[in-house]
Amino acid sequence: MINFLKSEQHAKTVDDPKEIDEAYKYWRFHIMFTMYIGYAVFYFTRKNFSYVMPAMIADLGLDKADIGMMGSLFYITYGCSKFFSGIISDRSNPRFFMGVGLIISGIINILFGFSSSLLMLSILWILNAIFQGWGWPACSKLLTTWYSRSERGFWWALWNTAHNVGGALIPLLIGYITLHYSWRYGFIIPGIIAIFVGLFLCWRLRDKPTTQGLPTIGHWRKDSLELAHEGEDLKLNHNEILKKYVLTNKYIWLLAFSYTLVYIVRTAINDWGNLYLTEQYNYSLITANSALSLFEVGGLMGSLVAGWSSDKIFGGNRGPVNLIFSIGIFLAISALWLIPVGGFVLQAACFFTIGFFIFGPQMLIGMAAAECSHKNAVGAATGFVGLFAYMGAALSGYPLALIMTEYQWTGFFTVITAASAAIGLLLLPFLKAQSSQHTSDTIIYSQS
């Protein structure tokens, strides 16, 4: 690994309890703030594609199949990148891993804005997907090393709203840029923003607490569940950890398959929602993108509610919240499809409700993967389920475009309604997979 990307060595331990408390409070705030801004801008440089789609189709003479193919190639590459980058990130310094990834993504976006041929656009978008995969694993590592199990639901949910802030701002920004200038600036301007924010990440993020001379988060908070997680199988090497706690972990596989379905629904609504509103109801691009912004606003609120309730109501058990939210997804999708009377307010309310319920499992499944894996394989575990998530996202690209070509929007809603119903079935085993009354010698989701 390039030297500056390697994880730092442990620093000399600080002995003064007051100094430890002050350092933890300072860095927990600044790390959360920095990676929140950083991940929101990662969204600027990948979701901009969805919101300029109608303008690109009109300007370059592309069709739905072309756009769907580019989307599928991006999601497949991104999913693979999340997995392999996750393996690497477990031994890397998230400070530079995340920052450099965002800088390169910004450069690629600028080049994309100057391109016109389908081939070149596809190549650049695939390259962008590779470096987009450097964001999530770094964040999951920071969230599991600086925030403990008993509080992580809230902190992970707070960070997860970066998805929604980025997702809510980008359609408005892109809609304004496309209307007044060109779709090309919808890539160039976010690319420039990403370069500056990437430099900010390299400056302000830090590695694990132990590299700052601090005790682990479990020792600092005296969190028995976290101490148990930190102490499991310390003698295993990295490959043994990967095999035991990720590749042969039955709970990781269940989470991975449920994540596939969550991302089929989420990506289908996010990527095709504005086209649905412009085609079916003749809304302007700005009006349609406004409804999509409410999808992200709903997601922001849903993430916070899901994280808080899993901590406070269910004692750290993510299973019941996931199941409740999966039922909500099915009902909200059905409402958008079957409402007898159109109207922007009602449709926007449906997008808000879908966002509220879809981002609960979107956040909790990733967190559950981190918590049922080894402490030193968090990036690999979240990257593995992320790989399956973006296989689902890929299915929402070209394959879903083919279904829409044959069966129009009825086919679209049939697919995502069936997927939303299946999410709950896959998550049922997690209702009893974890007791809320763990003791210090208990590991989350016991390994066989």
Short mmCIF file of C-alpha atoms in Angstrom, two decimals:
data_model
loop_
_atom_site.label_atom_id
_atom_site.label_comp_id
_atom_site.label_asym_id
_atom_site.label_seq_id
_atom_site.Cartn_x
_atom_site.Cartn_y
_atom_site.Cartn_z
CA MET A 1 0.00 0.00 0.00
CA ILE A 2 1.20 3.53 -0.74
CA ASN A 3 2.85 4.66 2.49
CA PHE A 4 0.66 7.68 3.23
CA LEU A 5 -2.49 5.53 2.92
CA LYS A 6 -1.34 3.06 5.58
CA SER A 7 -2.94 3.10 9.01
CA GLU A 8 -0.84 4.97 11.54
CA GLN A 9 1.08 3.32 14.38
CA HIS A 10 -0.31 3.52 17.91
CA ALA A 11 0.88 6.62 19.70
CA LYS A 12 2.13 6.80 23.27
CA THR A 13 -0.87 6.39 25.57
CA VAL A 14 -2.16 9.47 27.35
CA ASP A 15 -2.50 8.89 31.10
CA ASP A 16 -4.43 11.96 32.24
CA PRO A 17 -8.20 11.10 32.34
CA LYS A 18 -9.16 14.75 31.89
CA GLU A 19 -6.95 15.08 28.82
CA ILE A 20 -8.40 11.84 27.41
CA ASP A 21 -11.97 13.11 27.91
CA GLU A 22 -11.20 16.44 26.26
CA ALA A 23 -9.44 14.81 23.30
CA TYR A 24 -12.28 12.35 22.74
CA LYS A 25 -14.94 15.06 22.88
CA TYR A 26 -12.96 17.30 20.53
CA TRP A 27 -12.18 14.67 17.91
CA ARG A 28 -15.58 12.96 17.98
CA PHE A 29 -17.24 16.23 17.08
CA HIS A 30 -14.72 17.22 14.41
CA ILE A 31 -14.55 13.77 12.84
CA MET A 32 -18.34 13.55 12.61
CA PHE A 33 -18.59 17.05 11.13
CA THR A 34 -15.81 16.42 8.60
CA MET A 35 -16.92 13.03 7.34
CA TYR A 36 -20.54 14.27 7.22
CA ILE A 37 -19.56 17.08 4.84
CA GLY A 38 -17.30 14.73 2.90
CA TYR A 39 -19.90 12.02 2.34
CA ALA A 40 -22.55 14.55 1.34
CA VAL A 41 -20.18 15.81 -1.37
CA PHE A 42 -19.50 12.23 -2.51
CA TYR A 43 -23.21 12.29 -3.32
CA PHE A 44 -22.74 15.48 -5.33
CA THR A 45 -20.36 13.64 -7.64
CA ARG A 46 -22.46 10.55 -8.27
CA LYS A 47 -26.14 11.44 -7.95
CA ASN A 48 -25.78 14.44 -10.26
CA PHE A 49 -26.04 11.92 -13.11
CA SER A 50 -29.63 11.06 -12.20
CA TYR A 51 -30.78 14.67 -12.17
CA VAL A 52 -29.30 15.72 -15.51
CA MET A 53 -30.59 12.56 -17.19
CA PRO A 54 -33.52 14.16 -19.08
CA ALA A 55 -31.26 17.00 -20.35
CA MET A 56 -28.54 14.53 -21.43
CA ILE A 57 -31.09 12.43 -23.31
CA ALA A 58 -32.32 15.50 -25.19
CA ASP A 59 -28.89 16.97 -25.93
CA LEU A 60 -26.90 13.85 -26.88
CA GLY A 61 -29.69 11.77 -28.43
CA LEU A 62 -29.35 8.97 -25.88
CA ASP A 63 -32.23 6.66 -24.98
CA LYS A 64 -33.36 4.99 -21.76
CA ALA A 65 -31.38 1.84 -22.52
CA ASP A 66 -28.14 3.85 -22.90
CA ILE A 67 -28.73 5.63 -19.61
CA GLY A 68 -29.78 2.39 -17.92
CA MET A 69 -26.62 0.64 -19.14
CA MET A 70 -24.39 3.44 -17.81
CA GLY A 71 -26.21 3.30 -14.50
CA SER A 72 -25.85 -0.48 -14.23
CA LEU A 73 -22.13 -0.39 -15.07
CA PHE A 74 -21.64 2.31 -12.45
CA TYR A 75 -23.46 0.40 -9.71
CA ILE A 76 -21.74 -2.93 -10.44
CA THR A 77 -18.32 -1.25 -10.37
CA TYR A 78 -19.21 0.78 -7.30
CA GLY A 79 -20.39 -2.30 -5.43
CA CYS A 80 -17.18 -4.20 -6.24
CA SER A 81 -15.14 -1.16 -5.25
CA LYS A 82 -16.91 -0.94 -1.87
CA PHE A 83 -16.01 -4.56 -1.11
CA PHE A 84 -12.37 -4.51 -2.21
CA SER A 85 -11.84 -0.98 -0.91
CA GLY A 86 -13.38 -2.13 2.37
CA ILE A 87 -10.78 -4.89 2.70
CA ILE A 88 -8.01 -2.37 2.05
CA SER A 89 -9.54 0.31 4.26
CA ASP A 90 -9.38 -1.96 7.33
CA ARG A 91 -5.61 -1.47 7.17
CA SER A 92 -5.59 2.09 5.85
CA ASN A 93 -5.78 5.60 7.26
CA PRO A 94 -9.35 6.82 6.58
CA ARG A 95 -8.09 10.40 6.67
CA PHE A 96 -6.32 10.05 3.32
CA PHE A 97 -8.25 7.10 1.93
CA MET A 98 -11.51 9.05 1.90
CA GLY A 99 -9.97 12.41 0.98
CA VAL A 100 -7.97 11.17 -2.00
CA GLY A 101 -10.96 9.20 -3.29
CA LEU A 102 -13.11 12.34 -3.29
CA ILE A 103 -10.42 14.44 -5.01
CA ILE A 104 -10.03 11.93 -7.85
CA SER A 105 -13.82 11.62 -8.17
CA GLY A 106 -14.02 15.40 -8.55
CA ILE A 107 -11.42 15.39 -11.34
CA ILE A 108 -13.32 12.63 -13.17
CA ASN A 109 -16.58 14.61 -12.90
CA ILE A 110 -14.93 17.62 -14.54
CA LEU A 111 -13.68 15.45 -17.41
CA PHE A 112 -17.18 13.94 -17.74
CA GLY A 113 -18.63 17.41 -18.20
CA PHE A 114 -16.40 17.98 -21.22
CA SER A 115 -17.23 14.64 -22.90
CA SER A 116 -19.93 13.73 -25.42
CA SER A 117 -19.46 10.22 -26.82
CA LEU A 118 -21.30 7.34 -25.13
CA LEU A 119 -18.08 5.32 -24.93
CA MET A 120 -16.07 8.05 -23.19
CA LEU A 121 -18.95 8.91 -20.87
CA SER A 122 -19.26 5.24 -19.88
CA ILE A 123 -15.51 4.83 -19.24
CA LEU A 124 -15.34 7.95 -17.09
CA TRP A 125 -18.44 6.97 -15.13
CA ILE A 126 -16.96 3.52 -14.41
CA LEU A 127 -13.73 5.16 -13.20
CA ASN A 128 -15.79 7.46 -11.00
CA ALA A 129 -17.50 4.41 -9.47
CA ILE A 130 -14.12 2.97 -8.43
CA PHE A 131 -13.15 6.03 -6.40
CA GLN A 132 -16.67 6.59 -5.09
CA GLY A 133 -16.16 3.27 -3.29
CA TRP A 134 -13.47 4.87 -1.11
CA GLY A 135 -15.98 6.84 0.96
CA TRP A 136 -18.25 4.37 2.74
CA PRO A 137 -15.59 1.96 4.15
CA ALA A 138 -13.60 4.83 5.63
CA CYS A 139 -16.72 6.22 7.32
CA SER A 140 -17.76 2.83 8.70
CA LYS A 141 -14.29 2.39 10.20
CA LEU A 142 -14.46 5.80 11.87
CA LEU A 143 -17.99 5.18 13.17
CA THR A 144 -17.02 1.88 14.81
CA THR A 145 -13.75 3.09 16.33
CA TRP A 146 -14.86 6.51 17.67
CA TYR A 147 -18.47 5.67 18.73
CA SER A 148 -19.42 2.69 20.90
CA ARG A 149 -22.16 0.10 20.57
CA SER A 150 -24.59 1.53 23.10
CA GLU A 151 -24.65 4.93 21.36
CA ARG A 152 -23.83 4.00 17.77
CA GLY A 153 -27.41 3.84 16.54
CA PHE A 154 -27.80 7.58 17.03
CA TRP A 155 -24.36 8.58 15.72
CA TRP A 156 -24.57 6.30 12.68
CA ALA A 157 -28.05 7.64 11.96
CA LEU A 158 -26.78 11.21 12.29
CA TRP A 159 -23.96 10.51 9.84
CA ASN A 160 -26.34 8.65 7.53
CA THR A 161 -28.36 11.82 7.03
CA ALA A 162 -25.40 13.05 4.94
CA HIS A 163 -26.93 10.85 2.23
CA ASN A 164 -30.10 12.86 2.47
CA VAL A 165 -28.55 16.31 2.77
CA GLY A 166 -26.41 15.63 -0.29
CA GLY A 167 -29.33 13.95 -2.05
CA ALA A 168 -31.72 16.83 -1.26
CA LEU A 169 -29.33 19.61 -2.27
CA ILE A 170 -28.00 18.10 -5.49
CA PRO A 171 -31.32 17.98 -7.45
CA LEU A 172 -32.00 21.63 -6.62
CA LEU A 173 -28.43 22.65 -7.52
CA ILE A 174 -28.42 20.58 -10.70
CA GLY A 175 -31.90 21.73 -11.68
CA TYR A 176 -30.83 25.38 -11.39
CA ILE A 177 -27.54 24.83 -13.25
CA THR A 178 -29.20 22.83 -16.04
CA LEU A 179 -31.98 25.38 -16.48
CA HIS A 180 -29.70 28.44 -16.61
CA TYR A 181 -26.52 26.98 -18.12
CA SER A 182 -26.01 23.40 -19.30
CA TRP A 183 -26.11 19.86 -17.99
CA ARG A 184 -22.31 19.84 -18.42
CA TYR A 185 -21.90 22.31 -15.57
CA GLY A 186 -23.90 19.85 -13.47
CA PHE A 187 -20.71 17.76 -13.44
CA ILE A 188 -18.03 20.45 -13.61
CA ILE A 189 -19.23 22.50 -10.60
CA PRO A 190 -19.73 19.49 -8.25
CA GLY A 191 -16.32 18.24 -9.40
CA ILE A 192 -14.64 21.48 -8.33
CA ILE A 193 -16.46 21.37 -4.98
CA ALA A 194 -15.32 17.77 -4.46
CA ILE A 195 -11.65 18.63 -4.96
CA PHE A 196 -11.70 21.33 -2.28
CA VAL A 197 -13.70 19.19 0.17
CA GLY A 198 -11.33 16.26 -0.43
CA LEU A 199 -8.42 18.45 0.64
CA PHE A 200 -10.44 19.41 3.73
CA LEU A 201 -10.88 15.71 4.59
CA CYS A 202 -7.14 15.07 4.34
CA TRP A 203 -6.59 17.95 6.75
CA ARG A 204 -9.24 17.32 9.41
CA LEU A 205 -9.94 13.56 9.63
CA ARG A 206 -7.91 11.25 11.91
CA ASP A 207 -7.22 7.52 12.22
CA LYS A 208 -8.28 5.29 15.16
CA PRO A 209 -8.24 6.69 18.72
CA THR A 210 -5.17 4.59 19.59
CA THR A 211 -3.18 6.47 16.93
CA GLN A 212 -3.89 9.63 18.95
CA GLY A 213 -2.67 8.06 22.19
CA LEU A 214 -6.22 7.44 23.43
CA PRO A 215 -7.73 4.23 24.85
CA THR A 216 -10.22 2.36 22.67
CA ILE A 217 -13.79 3.64 22.60
CA GLY A 218 -14.98 0.63 24.62
CA HIS A 219 -12.58 1.38 27.45
CA TRP A 220 -13.31 5.11 27.40
CA ARG A 221 -17.09 4.66 27.62
CA LYS A 222 -16.89 1.45 29.71
CA ASP A 223 -19.28 -0.15 27.23
CA SER A 224 -19.42 -3.91 27.93
CA LEU A 225 -20.78 -4.82 24.49
CA GLU A 226 -18.08 -2.77 22.80
CA LEU A 227 -15.33 -4.28 24.97
CA ALA A 228 -16.55 -7.76 24.03
CA HIS A 229 -16.48 -6.82 20.36
CA GLU A 230 -12.99 -5.33 20.66
CA GLY A 231 -11.62 -8.42 22.39
CA GLU A 232 -12.85 -11.22 20.16
CA ASP A 233 -10.29 -13.53 18.53
CA LEU A 234 -7.39 -11.10 18.68
CA LYS A 235 -4.94 -13.83 17.60
CA LEU A 236 -6.55 -14.35 14.19
CA ASN A 237 -4.79 -12.85 11.18
CA HIS A 238 -6.59 -10.68 8.66
CA ASN A 239 -7.41 -13.50 6.22
CA GLU A 240 -8.79 -15.71 9.01
CA ILE A 241 -10.94 -12.85 10.28
CA LEU A 242 -12.25 -12.19 6.76
CA LYS A 243 -13.19 -15.84 6.26
CA LYS A 244 -14.77 -16.46 9.68
CA TYR A 245 -16.54 -13.17 10.31
CA VAL A 246 -17.52 -12.13 6.79
CA LEU A 247 -17.47 -14.78 4.07
CA THR A 248 -18.91 -17.65 6.16
CA ASN A 249 -21.09 -15.58 8.48
CA LYS A 250 -24.73 -16.53 7.81
CA TYR A 251 -26.04 -13.25 9.21
CA ILE A 252 -23.82 -11.26 6.87
CA TRP A 253 -25.30 -13.19 3.93
CA LEU A 254 -28.88 -12.55 5.08
CA LEU A 255 -28.11 -8.86 5.46
CA ALA A 256 -26.49 -8.84 2.02
CA PHE A 257 -29.55 -10.29 0.27
CA SER A 258 -31.93 -7.95 2.08
CA TYR A 259 -29.66 -5.03 1.15
CA THR A 260 -30.00 -6.04 -2.51
CA LEU A 261 -33.76 -5.58 -2.33
CA VAL A 262 -33.53 -2.33 -0.35
CA TYR A 263 -31.31 -0.86 -3.05
CA ILE A 264 -33.54 -2.05 -5.88
CA VAL A 265 -36.32 0.05 -4.37
CA ARG A 266 -34.19 2.99 -3.27
CA THR A 267 -32.30 3.33 -6.56
CA ALA A 268 -35.38 2.81 -8.71
CA ILE A 269 -37.20 5.68 -6.96
CA ASN A 270 -34.11 7.88 -6.85
CA ASP A 271 -32.98 7.36 -10.45
CA TRP A 272 -36.27 7.03 -12.30
CA GLY A 273 -38.58 9.10 -10.09
CA ASN A 274 -38.06 12.40 -11.89
CA LEU A 275 -38.55 10.73 -15.28
CA TYR A 276 -41.78 9.16 -13.99
CA LEU A 277 -43.14 12.55 -12.95
CA THR A 278 -42.06 14.34 -16.13
CA GLU A 279 -43.46 11.63 -18.42
CA GLN A 280 -46.64 10.71 -16.60
CA TYR A 281 -47.66 14.14 -15.31
CA ASN A 282 -45.72 16.54 -17.57
CA TYR A 283 -44.02 18.29 -14.65
CA SER A 284 -41.00 20.47 -15.36
CA LEU A 285 -37.59 19.11 -14.38
CA ILE A 286 -37.34 21.50 -11.44
CA THR A 287 -40.81 20.52 -10.17
CA ALA A 288 -40.02 16.80 -10.49
CA ASN A 289 -36.65 17.25 -8.77
CA SER A 290 -38.40 19.09 -5.94
CA ALA A 291 -40.46 15.98 -5.23
CA LEU A 292 -37.25 13.91 -5.28
CA SER A 293 -35.76 16.31 -2.73
CA LEU A 294 -38.61 15.39 -0.37
CA PHE A 295 -37.60 11.75 -0.80
CA GLU A 296 -34.25 12.72 0.73
CA VAL A 297 -35.83 14.89 3.44
CA GLY A 298 -38.00 11.94 4.45
CA GLY A 299 -34.90 9.76 4.48
CA LEU A 300 -33.13 12.16 6.81
CA MET A 301 -35.95 11.95 9.34
CA GLY A 302 -36.33 8.20 8.90
CA SER A 303 -32.63 7.57 9.55
CA LEU A 304 -32.71 9.52 12.80
CA VAL A 305 -35.89 7.81 14.01
CA ALA A 306 -34.55 4.35 13.11
CA GLY A 307 -31.20 4.90 14.82
CA TRP A 308 -32.67 6.44 17.96
CA SER A 309 -35.38 3.80 18.37
CA SER A 310 -32.97 0.90 17.84
CA ASP A 311 -30.79 2.28 20.66
CA LYS A 312 -33.39 3.50 23.12
CA ILE A 313 -36.49 1.37 22.54
CA PHE A 314 -34.96 -1.95 21.48
CA GLY A 315 -31.71 -1.82 23.46
CA GLY A 316 -29.39 -1.91 20.46
CA ASN A 317 -31.36 -4.60 18.61
CA ARG A 318 -31.65 -3.46 14.98
CA GLY A 319 -33.99 -6.30 13.89
CA PRO A 320 -37.43 -5.06 15.02
CA VAL A 321 -36.85 -1.57 13.61
CA ASN A 322 -35.75 -3.01 10.28
CA LEU A 323 -38.92 -5.11 10.07
CA ILE A 324 -41.24 -2.22 10.97
CA PHE A 325 -39.64 0.03 8.38
CA SER A 326 -39.76 -2.67 5.67
CA ILE A 327 -43.55 -2.87 6.12
CA GLY A 328 -43.69 0.91 5.75
CA ILE A 329 -41.74 0.70 2.48
CA PHE A 330 -44.30 -1.70 0.99
CA LEU A 331 -47.26 0.45 2.00
CA ALA A 332 -45.69 3.69 0.74
CA ILE A 333 -44.70 2.23 -2.64
CA SER A 334 -48.19 0.80 -3.05
CA ALA A 335 -49.70 4.20 -2.29
CA LEU A 336 -47.57 5.98 -4.93
CA TRP A 337 -48.58 3.38 -7.51
CA LEU A 338 -52.26 3.04 -6.73
CA ILE A 339 -53.43 6.51 -5.66
CA PRO A 340 -56.56 7.10 -7.75
CA VAL A 341 -56.14 10.87 -8.17
CA GLY A 342 -52.96 12.63 -9.24
CA GLY A 343 -51.67 15.83 -7.71
CA PHE A 344 -48.23 17.12 -6.89
CA VAL A 345 -48.80 17.47 -3.14
CA LEU A 346 -50.02 13.89 -2.75
CA GLN A 347 -47.25 12.50 -4.97
CA ALA A 348 -44.61 14.52 -3.13
CA ALA A 349 -45.98 13.18 0.17
CA CYS A 350 -45.58 9.63 -1.15
CA PHE A 351 -41.94 10.31 -2.11
CA PHE A 352 -41.35 11.74 1.38
CA THR A 353 -42.88 8.65 3.03
CA ILE A 354 -40.94 6.22 0.86
CA GLY A 355 -37.73 8.05 1.74
CA PHE A 356 -38.60 7.95 5.46
CA PHE A 357 -39.02 4.18 5.48
CA ILE A 358 -36.34 3.14 2.95
CA PHE A 359 -33.48 4.92 4.71
CA GLY A 360 -34.14 3.09 7.99
CA PRO A 361 -33.04 -0.33 6.65
CA GLN A 362 -30.52 1.37 4.35
CA MET A 363 -28.74 2.66 7.45
CA LEU A 364 -29.39 -0.15 9.95
CA ILE A 365 -28.41 -3.03 7.67
CA GLY A 366 -24.98 -1.52 7.11
CA MET A 367 -24.57 -0.93 10.84
CA ALA A 368 -25.75 -4.46 11.67
CA ALA A 369 -23.12 -5.84 9.28
CA ALA A 370 -20.42 -3.90 11.12
CA GLU A 371 -21.68 -5.10 14.50
CA CYS A 372 -21.97 -8.81 13.63
CA SER A 373 -18.49 -8.90 12.14
CA HIS A 374 -15.03 -8.62 13.71
CA LYS A 375 -13.82 -5.22 14.90
CA ASN A 376 -10.89 -5.46 12.47
CA ALA A 377 -13.09 -6.39 9.51
CA VAL A 378 -15.67 -3.61 9.63
CA GLY A 379 -14.69 -2.23 6.24
CA ALA A 380 -14.77 -5.69 4.65
CA ALA A 381 -18.15 -6.56 6.22
CA THR A 382 -19.85 -3.32 5.25
CA GLY A 383 -18.17 -3.44 1.86
CA PHE A 384 -19.42 -7.00 1.31
CA VAL A 385 -23.06 -6.15 2.00
CA GLY A 386 -22.49 -2.95 0.00
CA LEU A 387 -21.44 -5.07 -2.98
CA PHE A 388 -24.81 -6.82 -2.87
CA ALA A 389 -26.58 -3.51 -2.33
CA TYR A 390 -25.20 -2.13 -5.55
CA MET A 391 -25.94 -5.32 -7.41
CA GLY A 392 -29.51 -4.39 -6.50
CA ALA A 393 -28.87 -0.85 -7.67
CA ALA A 394 -27.53 -2.24 -10.95
CA LEU A 395 -30.75 -4.21 -11.42
CA SER A 396 -32.57 -0.88 -11.21
CA GLY A 397 -30.62 0.38 -14.22
CA TYR A 398 -30.55 -1.50 -17.52
CA PRO A 399 -32.71 -4.53 -16.49
CA LEU A 400 -35.43 -2.27 -15.10
CA ALA A 401 -35.19 -0.08 -18.21
CA LEU A 402 -35.92 -3.16 -20.34
CA ILE A 403 -38.95 -4.00 -18.18
CA MET A 404 -40.19 -0.42 -18.52
CA THR A 405 -39.74 -0.57 -22.30
CA GLU A 406 -41.93 -3.67 -22.44
CA TYR A 407 -44.44 -3.01 -19.66
CA GLN A 408 -44.12 0.77 -19.07
CA TRP A 409 -44.54 2.13 -15.56
CA THR A 410 -46.81 -0.76 -14.52
CA GLY A 411 -43.81 -3.08 -14.86
CA PHE A 412 -41.67 -0.63 -12.90
CA PHE A 413 -44.01 -0.54 -9.92
CA THR A 414 -44.67 -4.29 -10.00
CA VAL A 415 -40.95 -4.99 -9.59
CA ILE A 416 -40.28 -2.55 -6.76
CA THR A 417 -43.47 -3.46 -4.88
CA ALA A 418 -42.52 -7.15 -4.95
CA ALA A 419 -38.98 -6.28 -3.82
CA SER A 420 -40.29 -4.19 -0.91
CA ALA A 421 -42.48 -7.08 0.26
CA ALA A 422 -39.54 -9.50 0.20
CA ILE A 423 -37.32 -7.24 2.36
CA GLY A 424 -39.38 -7.95 5.46
CA LEU A 425 -39.27 -11.72 4.89
CA LEU A 426 -35.48 -11.75 4.77
CA LEU A 427 -35.20 -9.64 7.92
CA LEU A 428 -37.52 -11.84 10.04
CA PRO A 429 -34.66 -14.00 11.46
CA PHE A 430 -33.12 -10.89 13.03
CA LEU A 431 -36.05 -10.46 15.43
CA LYS A 432 -34.51 -13.13 17.66
CA ALA A 433 -30.93 -13.01 16.44
CA GLN A 434 -29.96 -10.64 19.23
CA SER A 435 -31.14 -10.21 22.78
CA SER A 436 -31.24 -6.72 24.17
CA GLN A 437 -29.77 -8.04 27.45
CA HIS A 438 -26.20 -8.88 26.37
CA THR A 439 -23.51 -9.06 29.01
CA SER A 440 -19.87 -8.18 28.64
CA ASP A 441 -18.89 -11.66 27.49
CA THR A 442 -21.50 -11.79 24.73
CA ILE A 443 -20.78 -11.04 21.10
CA ILE A 444 -23.40 -9.57 18.83
CA TYR A 445 -25.02 -12.27 16.69
CA SER A 446 -23.12 -15.25 18.05
CA GLN A 447 -20.85 -17.01 15.59
CA SER A 448 -21.24 -20.74 15.09
#
